[in-house]
C-alpha cells in the first residue's frame, strides 16, 4: 500500500514536533510537506526547529525545506491532507484558506472547534459527528473540509464520561485540572513562574473545557449537533509537570450506578470505531487502576503509547454521585495523537478520497 | 512582662522546627522545654534535629537538651503549656497523658480534633468554641486541657468560608487541593515520587477536610457544637511545591450574593478575636487579589507573615454560585502559626492561669 | 539626613525588581525615577511591571510613572545616581549616554566591566580600584562616571578567593557552576527546558567568570589595574533552582596552607570597607559551615540577608591544594545588592558629591 | 536456544526494578528467581515491590514469589547466575556467600569493586580484566565467582576517557557531577531536600569516582591490575533530575591532541567487545553532539536505549587541555544495564559454563 502524503502546518512547535515523532513509522501516512512561520520558511527543518523531544529527529524530516504557513507563501504545493498545529489566531485565518484550496485540514486548534459545521471529534466517542461534513459548503465545491480534535484538557475527560453518559446519563461535572507545561507550547511557561509553584489560571481553558464536553457528547439530530445537557464547571491550574494533565472529577448521573457498574462501563468501553482497527487506537481507550494513589503523570502517561486514558480513585462524592481522577497525555492523546487518530478514521471511512 | 515558659512536643520534625522559628522573638512565650522521640532524648537540640529552615536555628534553642516524648520519659518537668506536633498515632497516646498531668496541650495533631469535648479552633473563626473547655473533665480536676487546630488543608478553606457562611450561608463546597510536600513532614514525600509529578492521594486528608469544616463552622448550642450543615466534597492532591496549599473551590450559598458582596465580606473580615490584638494575628486574615492568575504559592504564601489567607479568581460557577482559588501557608497558618495563635487567644482570655 | 534620590534603569526586569525590593527602606537612598523599555514608558510601574517577588510592590513605587530608557526618551530628568539593570546590548549604548549627561551609573551589566577605566567593584574585595575613576575622562568634565559589579557567578567566587589570595596567593582555579534560573531574567529559561533537567551551557558566562576574577583580584599599579595572575577554568551549568548559584571549586595556592589556615582566613575576612559600616554590608562577608552537606540554595541563600557568601566542604584536592563549595545569592549579592553596596561605598567615600 | 535462568538479589529496589524492566525480552537470559529483604520474602513480587517505572511490571514477574536475600533464607534454590543490586553493607556479607555456594554474582554494589581479585568491568573498556577471574580462589573450587560494574557516576566518565587514554594518555581529570535522584534509590532523597535545590555532597561518591577510574583504565600485568596513573579530583552534587548524571570534565593529556583528534577518537570508539555483538551493547558507545547546549538529561539519556554515553561541548581548558560535558543514564548504563552487558560478555566468552 502506498502511504498517503500528509503535511504539517505549524511544524516547528511542540505539537508539530509530536506529529513528526508519532508519524515516523506510520503505516498509512507519510510526511512530505512542512510549513511554519515566516522565520522558518526556506530553511531545512533541522535548522528551523528547536527539537525538544527525547527521541531523535527523523533524518528524512531533518532535511525537508520548511514552507511558509499561509497558502500564498507556500514554496511547494501542499498535499491533500494537512495536520494543523497553529495557535488559534493564526488558525482562524490560515486553516480556512487551505480548506478553500481543497485541502482536508485535521486541526488541533481551538479556532473552529465550536463552529456548528465542524466535527469536534474523538473516534471512540463521537464518530457519528462526521455527518457534519455534509454541512461544510466548501466540501461540496472542491473537496476541502476541516475536522478538529478537542482541547488537551477536554480529551481525557470526554473519554472518561462517554461510556458513563451512554449507560447512565451524566448531568453535572465538576473538574479541577492540574495541567502540564507542555500544553502551553514552547517557550510557553517561564521556569520562574512554575518551578515549585502552581498557577491557578490558563487563559480561555475553563470555557473550552465546559463547552467542548457538551458538543462532543451531544447527539446528531437533523444533521446538526444537539449539545448534551451536561453542566460542567471547570477549575484549570498549571503545575510543574512536563507532560500529562491530571484531573479531579465529581459527577452526577441520571440513573444510579454502583462502583462496579461504573468501572465495568469504563473497562468495557472500546468506542464506536473499534471495528475499524485504526493504527493509533489504543487496545483499551480507558484503563482503570485499583492502586490507591494512581494515576500519576510520571508513571502512567505512556499507557497505550500515550493514547489510553487512565482513571483511578473511584469513590463516592458527598455532593454528587462519584468522584475520580483522570489522566491523559496532553500532547499525544490531547493533541498530535488525537489528530492522527482522527485522520485514520477519515481514511478508514473512505473520506480522504 | 515575664514571658510564659512553653514546651514543644515533637520538636525535631518539620512543624516542630516551625514552632521554634516562629517563637524565636515571641512577645508572650518563651521555649524552655523540648521533647521528641527516644532517638533524640538526652541530646542537644542542635545535635538531635536536622534543621531544614532557611533561617538559622536560634542559639538558645540549639543547646537545650531534648527530653523524651512521653511524660514518663521526661528528663525535665514539662511547663504548664505545651505545643504538640506529634503524628496522630503518638498524639493519641501522649497528649492525654500530658493533660492528665495538668498541662495545657495546644495540639496540631488530628488525633483529638473531632472529639466533641475538644475545641477545633481558629481564633478569627470560632473563638466561642472555647466554651467546650468546660466539658473537659480533666480541666476541672487539675487544670489540664487540650485544644487543637485544624488540618493544614482545612485552615485556609475554613477562613475563606467563615465570613460567607455568616453573611449568606454556605451549603455546599467542592474543593480540589494541590498540597505542598512540607505537609507530609520530613523525610515525607520521596523526590522520585513527586519531581515533575502529581500524586492524587493523601491518606485520610479528604475525610479530615470534609468533617473539620463542619465542626469549625458549627455553632455552640447547650454547651455542645452543632456541626454546620455544609456538605463538602474534597479531592486532595500532592504537587511538587515546597510550602503552600492551593485549593480550587466552588460554593453554593443559601442567600444570593453578588461578586461585590462576596469580596466585601472577605475584605471586611477581621474575625471574632480582633479586639484582643493577638501578636500573631495578621492585620487582614483574608487578602483578596484582583490579579488574574493569583494566588500562587511562590508569590503569596508569606502574605501577613504566612498568616493571611489569599483568595483570588472569584467568578461564577456553572453548577453552584461562585468559584475561587484559596492559598494558605501549610506549616505556618496551617500548623505551627495556627497553634501559636490559639495559645495567644487562651492567654488573652485568661485561660492560661 | 535627607536621602539621596536614585533612579533605576531597566526597572521592570528581575534585577530591577530586586533593586526596588532592596531599596524599599534604605537609610541613604530613595527611588525617585524609574526607566524601562519603550513598551513601559508612560505607564505606572504597577501597570508596566509584572512583579515577581514574594514581598509586595511598595506602594510609592507602584504609582511612579516609568520613563523611557534612553536619555532622549526621558519624560522626567534623571537623578544624579542611577542603578542600571539593562541587558548588555542596551547597556553598551545607553549607559555611556547617561554618563555623558553627568550621571553616576552603578551598572550591573557586562558591557563595560572589562573596560580598563571602569572599576569592577566588590567593596570587601577591591575598594582601592575606585582610583580608576580618575581615568574616566567624562568624570573630569561633568562629574558623570560609571562603576560596575561583577557577573552573578563571579561574585561569590571572587569573595571566596579574596582572603586566600591575599594570605597565600591563588594561582589556579577550577570552577563548575550550578546556576539558578533567575540569573537569566524573565521570562528567561523556558520551563520545558529546565524542569528535571540540567543545561550545560550559558552563553558568554564561562569567559566572564574567567576574566572578571583576574580583574577584581588584580592590583593597582600606576593608576592601572594589573590583572591577578590567576588562571581560571570555568564550566557553567543551569539547574532547576530559583535563586542561588552553587559552585564546585578547586584551587592551587602559591604558599602552603592548612585546612585551619584557609578556614581562619575566610572567617577573619571583613573586607577593605568594613570600617565604613555600609548599610548593606553583611556582618560576615563569608560564612564557613562545618555541616557536611552544605551550603545549599534552599537553606543558605538568605544568610546575611542574601549578602553573605556561604562556603562549605573544604577538603584536599588530588590535583590542586583544596576543594570546596561556594554559594551566593545571584540576584542579591550577585546583582542588585552588589550594586547598592557599591553605591554605598561611593557615598561613604564622598564620591557622590 | 534455551535462555539461561538468572536471579535478582535486591529485586524490589530501584536498580532491581530496572533489571526486571531491561530483562523483560532479553534474548539470552530469563528471570526465574527473585530475592529481597526479609520484609518481602514469601510474598509475590507484585505485592512486595512498589513498582516505580513507567513501563508496566511484566506479568510473569508479578506472580513470582520473592525469596529471602541470604542463602540461608532462600525458599527456592538460586540459579547459577545472579544479578545483585544490594546496598553495600548487605552486599559485603551476602554476595560472598552466594559465590561460596557456587553462584556467579554480577554485582552492582561497591562492596567488592576495589578488591584486587574482582574485575570492575565495562565490556567496551576493559574486557581483558576478566583474566582476574583466575585469581578468585572460590572459582577454582566450585565455579562461583564475582564480577562488578562501576559506580553510576564513574561509568560515563570511564567510557569517555577510555579512547582518549589509549590514544593520547590521560594524566589528570577534574570532574564535577550533577547527579540524578534515582541514584540514591527509593525512597532515597527526600523531596524537601532537593526540590529547587542542589545538595553538594553524596557520601563516599567522590572517593569511588577517583579510584574506580584508575582501576578500570589500568592494565593487566602478571595477572594483576596496575592502576592507570590518572589523578582524578571529583566534586559530587545531587540535583533535582530524575534520571541521568551530567558531568563537567577537564582533562590533561600526555600527548597533544586537536579538537578533531579527540572527537574522532570518541566517534571511532567501539570498544574491545564489539566483535561479540552483545545484545545490550549500543551501536555507538559514545555519541558526540555538536549542539551547543547538550547533552541534557531530559533530551539525551535514552540515546542507544540508555546505553550510549553522550558527550558535548568539547572546548579548550585554560588549566588542562580540554573540557567537555558527559551524560550517562545512571540506572541503565550506570547500574542494571551495565551489569546485564557484563553478563552478556561472560556468556559470549564462555564463562558461564
Short mmCIF file of C-alpha atoms in Angstrom, two decimals, chain B:
data_model
loop_
_atom_site.label_atom_id
_atom_site.label_comp_id
_atom_site.label_asym_id
_atom_site.label_seq_id
_atom_site.Cartn_x
_atom_site.Cartn_y
_atom_site.Cartn_z
CA UNK B 1 6.21 41.33 81.45
CA UNK B 2 7.69 37.95 82.09
CA UNK B 3 7.24 35.56 79.19
CA UNK B 4 5.34 32.34 79.85
CA UNK B 5 7.50 29.22 79.54
CA UNK B 6 6.30 26.82 76.84
CA UNK B 7 7.34 23.42 75.61
CA UNK B 8 7.32 21.70 72.25
CA UNK B 9 6.45 18.06 71.86
CA UNK B 10 7.76 16.63 68.61
CA UNK B 11 10.30 19.43 68.43
CA UNK B 12 12.58 17.93 65.79
CA UNK B 13 10.01 17.46 62.99
CA UNK B 14 9.08 20.00 60.33
CA UNK B 15 6.26 21.53 62.35
CA UNK B 16 8.36 21.43 65.50
CA UNK B 17 11.01 23.43 63.67
CA UNK B 18 8.41 25.98 62.56
CA UNK B 19 7.34 26.38 66.20
CA UNK B 20 10.91 27.18 67.13
CA UNK B 21 11.28 29.59 64.23
CA UNK B 22 8.01 31.42 64.91
CA UNK B 23 8.52 31.62 68.67
CA UNK B 24 12.06 32.97 68.42
CA UNK B 25 11.12 36.53 69.35
CA UNK B 26 7.60 35.96 70.62
CA UNK B 27 6.46 38.72 72.99
CA UNK B 28 4.49 36.42 75.32
CA UNK B 29 6.03 32.95 75.17
CA UNK B 30 9.49 31.53 75.63
CA UNK B 31 10.57 27.99 74.79
CA UNK B 32 12.09 26.30 77.82
CA UNK B 33 11.45 22.64 77.11
CA UNK B 34 11.70 20.39 74.08
CA UNK B 35 10.70 16.78 73.70
CA UNK B 36 10.99 14.31 70.88
CA UNK B 37 11.29 10.62 70.18
CA UNK B 38 13.56 8.33 72.14
CA UNK B 39 16.25 8.62 69.49
CA UNK B 40 16.64 12.32 70.30
CA UNK B 41 16.24 12.20 74.06
CA UNK B 42 19.26 13.34 76.02
CA UNK B 43 20.93 15.10 73.09
CA UNK B 44 21.14 18.83 72.48
CA UNK B 45 18.54 20.07 70.03
CA UNK B 46 21.27 21.08 67.56
CA UNK B 47 22.54 17.53 67.63
CA UNK B 48 19.15 15.81 67.56
CA UNK B 49 17.42 17.87 64.89
CA UNK B 50 18.14 18.07 61.19
CA UNK B 51 17.33 21.78 60.85
CA UNK B 52 15.64 22.39 57.50
CA UNK B 53 14.53 26.01 57.62
CA UNK B 54 16.22 28.86 55.81
CA UNK B 55 16.58 30.99 58.95
CA UNK B 56 19.28 29.92 61.43
CA UNK B 57 18.49 27.74 64.42
CA UNK B 58 18.29 30.13 67.42
CA UNK B 59 21.38 29.69 69.62
CA UNK B 60 19.45 29.38 72.89
CA UNK B 61 17.42 26.51 71.41
CA UNK B 62 20.43 24.76 69.91
CA UNK B 63 21.86 23.98 73.34
CA UNK B 64 18.62 22.83 75.01
CA UNK B 65 18.65 19.16 75.96
CA UNK B 66 15.78 17.25 74.33
CA UNK B 67 13.55 15.27 76.65
CA UNK B 68 11.80 12.00 75.77
CA UNK B 69 8.26 12.43 74.44
CA UNK B 70 6.15 10.52 76.94
CA UNK B 71 5.63 12.07 80.39
CA UNK B 72 7.35 9.08 81.95
CA UNK B 73 10.44 9.74 79.85
CA UNK B 74 10.71 13.41 80.73
CA UNK B 75 14.15 14.28 81.97
CA UNK B 76 12.94 17.73 82.98
CA UNK B 77 9.48 18.69 84.16
CA UNK B 78 7.26 20.00 81.33
CA UNK B 79 5.99 23.57 81.53
CA UNK B 80 2.31 24.33 82.02
CA UNK B 81 1.73 24.89 78.27
CA UNK B 82 2.91 22.56 75.56
CA UNK B 83 2.71 22.87 71.80
CA UNK B 84 2.32 19.40 70.33
CA UNK B 85 3.49 18.48 66.84
CA UNK B 86 3.27 14.72 67.05
CA UNK B 87 1.99 12.35 64.41
CA UNK B 88 -1.55 11.25 65.18
CA UNK B 89 -0.68 7.79 66.48
CA UNK B 90 1.76 9.14 69.02
CA UNK B 91 -0.56 12.04 69.84
CA UNK B 92 -3.47 9.76 70.68
CA UNK B 93 -1.43 8.25 73.45
CA UNK B 94 0.86 11.01 74.61
CA UNK B 95 -1.28 14.14 74.52
CA UNK B 96 -3.91 12.84 77.00
CA UNK B 97 -1.10 11.85 79.36
CA UNK B 98 0.13 15.44 79.48
CA UNK B 99 -3.41 16.69 80.00
CA UNK B 100 -3.77 14.21 82.84
CA UNK B 101 -0.53 15.57 84.28
CA UNK B 102 -2.09 19.03 84.37
CA UNK B 103 -0.67 20.51 81.19
CA UNK B 104 -2.41 22.69 78.63
CA UNK B 105 -1.80 20.99 75.31
CA UNK B 106 -2.04 23.07 72.12
CA UNK B 107 -2.17 20.31 69.58
CA UNK B 108 -1.56 20.30 65.85
CA UNK B 109 -2.46 16.60 65.60
CA UNK B 110 -5.62 15.08 64.16
CA UNK B 111 -5.97 12.58 66.99
CA UNK B 112 -8.48 14.53 69.10
CA UNK B 113 -9.73 17.16 66.67
CA UNK B 114 -13.15 15.61 66.23
CA UNK B 115 -13.58 14.75 69.92
CA UNK B 116 -16.79 16.53 70.97
CA UNK B 117 -15.15 17.98 74.07
CA UNK B 118 -12.14 19.40 72.27
CA UNK B 119 -12.24 22.81 70.56
CA UNK B 120 -11.05 22.76 66.95
CA UNK B 121 -10.07 26.37 66.91
CA UNK B 122 -9.24 29.25 64.60
CA UNK B 123 -9.34 32.49 66.61
CA UNK B 124 -10.84 34.51 63.78
CA UNK B 125 -13.47 31.87 63.04
CA UNK B 126 -14.84 30.21 66.17
CA UNK B 127 -13.37 31.64 69.40
CA UNK B 128 -16.72 30.89 71.08
CA UNK B 129 -15.90 27.19 70.81
CA UNK B 130 -13.57 27.67 73.76
CA UNK B 131 -16.71 27.13 75.83
CA UNK B 132 -16.14 23.43 75.19
CA UNK B 133 -13.30 23.56 77.68
CA UNK B 134 -15.94 23.44 80.39
CA UNK B 135 -16.65 19.93 79.14
CA UNK B 136 -13.14 18.65 79.61
CA UNK B 137 -13.29 16.72 82.88
CA UNK B 138 -9.58 16.85 83.44
CA UNK B 139 -9.66 20.60 83.40
CA UNK B 140 -11.92 20.65 86.41
CA UNK B 141 -9.58 18.33 88.28
CA UNK B 142 -6.07 19.59 87.73
CA UNK B 143 -6.27 22.34 85.19
CA UNK B 144 -5.02 20.26 82.28
CA UNK B 145 -6.87 20.60 78.99
CA UNK B 146 -6.36 20.40 75.25
CA UNK B 147 -7.26 22.47 72.23
CA UNK B 148 -6.50 21.68 68.60
CA UNK B 149 -6.06 23.49 65.31
CA UNK B 150 -7.38 22.14 62.03
CA UNK B 151 -5.64 20.16 59.32
CA UNK B 152 -3.40 22.29 57.10
CA UNK B 153 -5.71 21.85 54.10
CA UNK B 154 -8.84 22.80 56.11
CA UNK B 155 -7.45 26.01 57.60
CA UNK B 156 -7.46 28.32 54.59
CA UNK B 157 -10.76 26.90 53.39
CA UNK B 158 -12.43 27.46 56.79
CA UNK B 159 -11.20 31.04 56.89
CA UNK B 160 -12.42 31.71 53.35
CA UNK B 161 -15.84 30.27 54.15
CA UNK B 162 -16.34 31.81 57.60
CA UNK B 163 -17.44 35.33 56.58
CA UNK B 164 -19.55 33.96 53.72
CA UNK B 165 -21.26 31.45 55.97
CA UNK B 166 -22.10 34.18 58.45
CA UNK B 167 -23.36 36.60 55.79
CA UNK B 168 -25.05 34.35 53.24
CA UNK B 169 -24.96 30.78 54.49
CA UNK B 170 -22.75 28.20 52.78
CA UNK B 171 -24.49 24.97 51.83
CA UNK B 172 -22.18 23.08 49.53
CA UNK B 173 -18.47 23.15 48.88
CA UNK B 174 -16.49 21.41 46.20
CA UNK B 175 -12.75 21.63 46.81
CA UNK B 176 -9.75 20.21 44.95
CA UNK B 177 -6.43 20.74 46.70
CA UNK B 178 -2.88 20.97 45.38
CA UNK B 179 -0.82 20.46 48.53
CA UNK B 180 2.82 21.16 49.26
CA UNK B 181 5.28 18.45 50.24
CA UNK B 182 6.12 20.05 53.58
CA UNK B 183 2.66 18.96 54.73
CA UNK B 184 3.93 15.39 54.79
CA UNK B 185 6.76 16.12 57.22
CA UNK B 186 10.37 15.02 56.82
CA UNK B 187 11.56 12.93 55.07
CA UNK B 188 7.95 12.65 53.91
CA UNK B 189 7.43 12.50 50.17
CA UNK B 190 10.27 10.85 48.23
CA UNK B 191 11.71 13.01 45.49
CA UNK B 192 11.30 10.16 42.97
CA UNK B 193 7.56 10.26 43.68
CA UNK B 194 6.96 13.97 43.20
CA UNK B 195 9.57 15.54 40.89
CA UNK B 196 7.56 16.57 37.82
CA UNK B 197 4.57 14.66 39.11
CA UNK B 198 1.18 14.86 40.82
CA UNK B 199 0.07 12.30 43.44
CA UNK B 200 -3.74 12.27 43.57
CA UNK B 201 -3.99 10.84 47.08
CA UNK B 202 -3.16 11.83 50.65
CA UNK B 203 -4.21 9.27 53.23
CA UNK B 204 -7.13 10.45 55.38
CA UNK B 205 -6.93 14.01 54.09
CA UNK B 206 -10.26 14.21 52.28
CA UNK B 207 -12.19 12.95 55.28
CA UNK B 208 -10.49 15.48 57.55
CA UNK B 209 -11.25 18.33 55.21
CA UNK B 210 -14.90 17.31 54.86
CA UNK B 211 -15.60 16.94 58.59
CA UNK B 212 -13.40 19.61 60.15
CA UNK B 213 -15.11 22.37 58.15
CA UNK B 214 -18.47 21.33 59.60
CA UNK B 215 -17.17 21.36 63.16
CA UNK B 216 -15.35 24.68 62.90
CA UNK B 217 -18.22 26.50 61.26
CA UNK B 218 -20.73 24.88 63.63
CA UNK B 219 -22.42 26.76 66.44
CA UNK B 220 -22.46 26.23 70.19
CA UNK B 221 -25.80 25.01 71.45
CA UNK B 222 -26.35 23.87 75.04
CA UNK B 223 -22.65 23.57 75.59
CA UNK B 224 -22.13 21.38 72.55
CA UNK B 225 -21.16 22.05 68.96
CA UNK B 226 -23.86 21.62 66.36
CA UNK B 227 -21.99 20.98 63.12
CA UNK B 228 -22.71 23.41 60.31
CA UNK B 229 -24.99 21.87 57.66
CA UNK B 230 -22.37 22.30 54.96
CA UNK B 231 -21.71 19.42 52.61
CA UNK B 232 -18.09 19.32 51.48
CA UNK B 233 -16.61 17.11 48.79
CA UNK B 234 -12.83 17.11 48.69
CA UNK B 235 -10.24 15.90 46.19
CA UNK B 236 -6.74 16.02 47.69
CA UNK B 237 -3.61 16.06 45.55
CA UNK B 238 0.09 16.43 46.27
CA UNK B 239 2.13 18.63 43.93
CA UNK B 240 5.85 19.49 43.72
CA UNK B 241 5.60 22.68 45.75
CA UNK B 242 7.64 23.21 48.91
CA UNK B 243 5.21 25.26 51.03
CA UNK B 244 1.63 26.44 50.45
CA UNK B 245 -1.61 24.62 49.79
CA UNK B 246 -3.61 25.90 46.80
CA UNK B 247 -7.29 24.98 46.55
CA UNK B 248 -9.86 25.26 43.75
CA UNK B 249 -13.24 25.87 45.40
CA UNK B 250 -16.89 26.07 44.24
CA UNK B 251 -19.60 27.10 46.70
CA UNK B 252 -23.39 27.13 46.91
CA UNK B 253 -24.83 29.83 49.15
CA UNK B 254 -28.20 29.93 50.95
CA UNK B 255 -28.82 33.57 50.09
CA UNK B 256 -27.86 35.16 46.78
CA UNK B 257 -24.74 37.31 46.87
CA UNK B 258 -23.11 39.33 44.13
CA UNK B 259 -19.42 39.23 43.36
CA UNK B 260 -19.08 42.56 45.16
CA UNK B 261 -20.94 41.16 48.20
CA UNK B 262 -18.60 38.20 48.45
CA UNK B 263 -15.42 40.24 48.06
CA UNK B 264 -16.72 42.81 50.56
CA UNK B 265 -17.43 40.07 53.09
CA UNK B 266 -13.89 38.78 52.71
CA UNK B 267 -12.24 42.17 52.89
CA UNK B 268 -14.25 43.26 55.91
CA UNK B 269 -13.49 40.07 57.79
CA UNK B 270 -11.36 40.59 60.88
CA UNK B 271 -12.61 37.70 62.96
CA UNK B 272 -14.05 37.27 66.41
CA UNK B 273 -10.76 37.85 68.19
CA UNK B 274 -9.66 41.08 66.53
CA UNK B 275 -10.17 43.23 69.64
CA UNK B 276 -7.66 41.06 71.52
CA UNK B 277 -4.75 42.19 69.32
CA UNK B 278 -3.11 38.79 69.33
CA UNK B 279 0.57 39.14 68.33
CA UNK B 280 0.45 36.50 65.58
CA UNK B 281 -2.89 37.61 64.12
CA UNK B 282 -2.48 39.06 60.63
CA UNK B 283 -3.82 42.57 60.04
CA UNK B 284 -6.06 41.05 57.37
CA UNK B 285 -6.99 37.39 57.82
CA UNK B 286 -8.15 37.36 54.19
CA UNK B 287 -6.50 39.20 51.31
CA UNK B 288 -8.42 39.22 48.03
CA UNK B 289 -6.31 39.78 44.93
CA UNK B 290 -7.69 41.09 41.64
CA UNK B 291 -4.71 39.81 39.66
CA UNK B 292 -5.99 37.27 37.13
CA UNK B 293 -3.54 34.46 37.88
CA UNK B 294 -3.20 34.61 41.65
CA UNK B 295 -2.83 33.46 44.38
CA UNK B 296 0.32 31.43 43.74
CA UNK B 297 2.43 29.67 46.38
CA UNK B 298 5.71 31.13 45.17
CA UNK B 299 4.45 34.70 45.36
CA UNK B 300 1.77 34.79 48.02
CA UNK B 301 2.41 32.37 50.88
CA UNK B 302 4.18 34.90 53.05
CA UNK B 303 1.31 37.42 52.97
CA UNK B 304 0.71 38.54 56.56
CA UNK B 305 3.93 36.75 57.56
CA UNK B 306 2.37 33.49 56.38
CA UNK B 307 -0.77 34.03 58.47
CA UNK B 308 -3.06 35.63 55.87
CA UNK B 309 -5.21 33.54 53.57
CA UNK B 310 -5.01 34.82 50.00
CA UNK B 311 -8.00 34.42 47.69
CA UNK B 312 -8.36 35.18 44.00
CA UNK B 313 -10.23 34.41 40.80
CA UNK B 314 -13.77 34.83 42.17
CA UNK B 315 -16.05 34.04 39.22
CA UNK B 316 -19.47 32.45 38.64
CA UNK B 317 -19.76 28.67 38.82
CA UNK B 318 -21.95 26.83 36.33
CA UNK B 319 -23.08 24.39 38.98
CA UNK B 320 -23.08 26.29 42.25
CA UNK B 321 -22.86 30.04 42.83
CA UNK B 322 -19.21 31.02 42.89
CA UNK B 323 -15.81 29.57 42.37
CA UNK B 324 -12.42 30.84 43.52
CA UNK B 325 -8.85 29.86 44.43
CA UNK B 326 -7.57 29.98 48.00
CA UNK B 327 -3.98 29.72 49.23
CA UNK B 328 -2.66 29.23 52.75
CA UNK B 329 0.80 28.56 54.16
CA UNK B 330 0.51 25.00 55.37
CA UNK B 331 3.22 24.89 58.02
CA UNK B 332 2.61 28.44 59.33
CA UNK B 333 -1.13 29.27 59.10
CA UNK B 334 -1.91 25.58 58.73
CA UNK B 335 0.18 24.25 61.63
CA UNK B 336 2.68 25.98 63.93
CA UNK B 337 1.39 29.52 63.43
CA UNK B 338 -2.18 28.30 63.93
CA UNK B 339 -1.30 26.69 67.26
CA UNK B 340 0.60 29.75 68.45
CA UNK B 341 -2.34 32.00 67.58
CA UNK B 342 -4.59 29.64 69.53
CA UNK B 343 -2.28 29.85 72.54
CA UNK B 344 -2.35 33.63 72.29
CA UNK B 345 -6.14 33.50 72.36
CA UNK B 346 -6.04 31.38 75.52
CA UNK B 347 -3.72 33.85 77.19
CA UNK B 348 -5.76 36.89 76.13
CA UNK B 349 -8.86 35.21 77.52
CA UNK B 350 -7.14 34.43 80.82
CA UNK B 351 -7.25 30.70 80.25
CA UNK B 352 -3.59 30.01 80.92
CA UNK B 353 -3.86 30.68 84.63
#
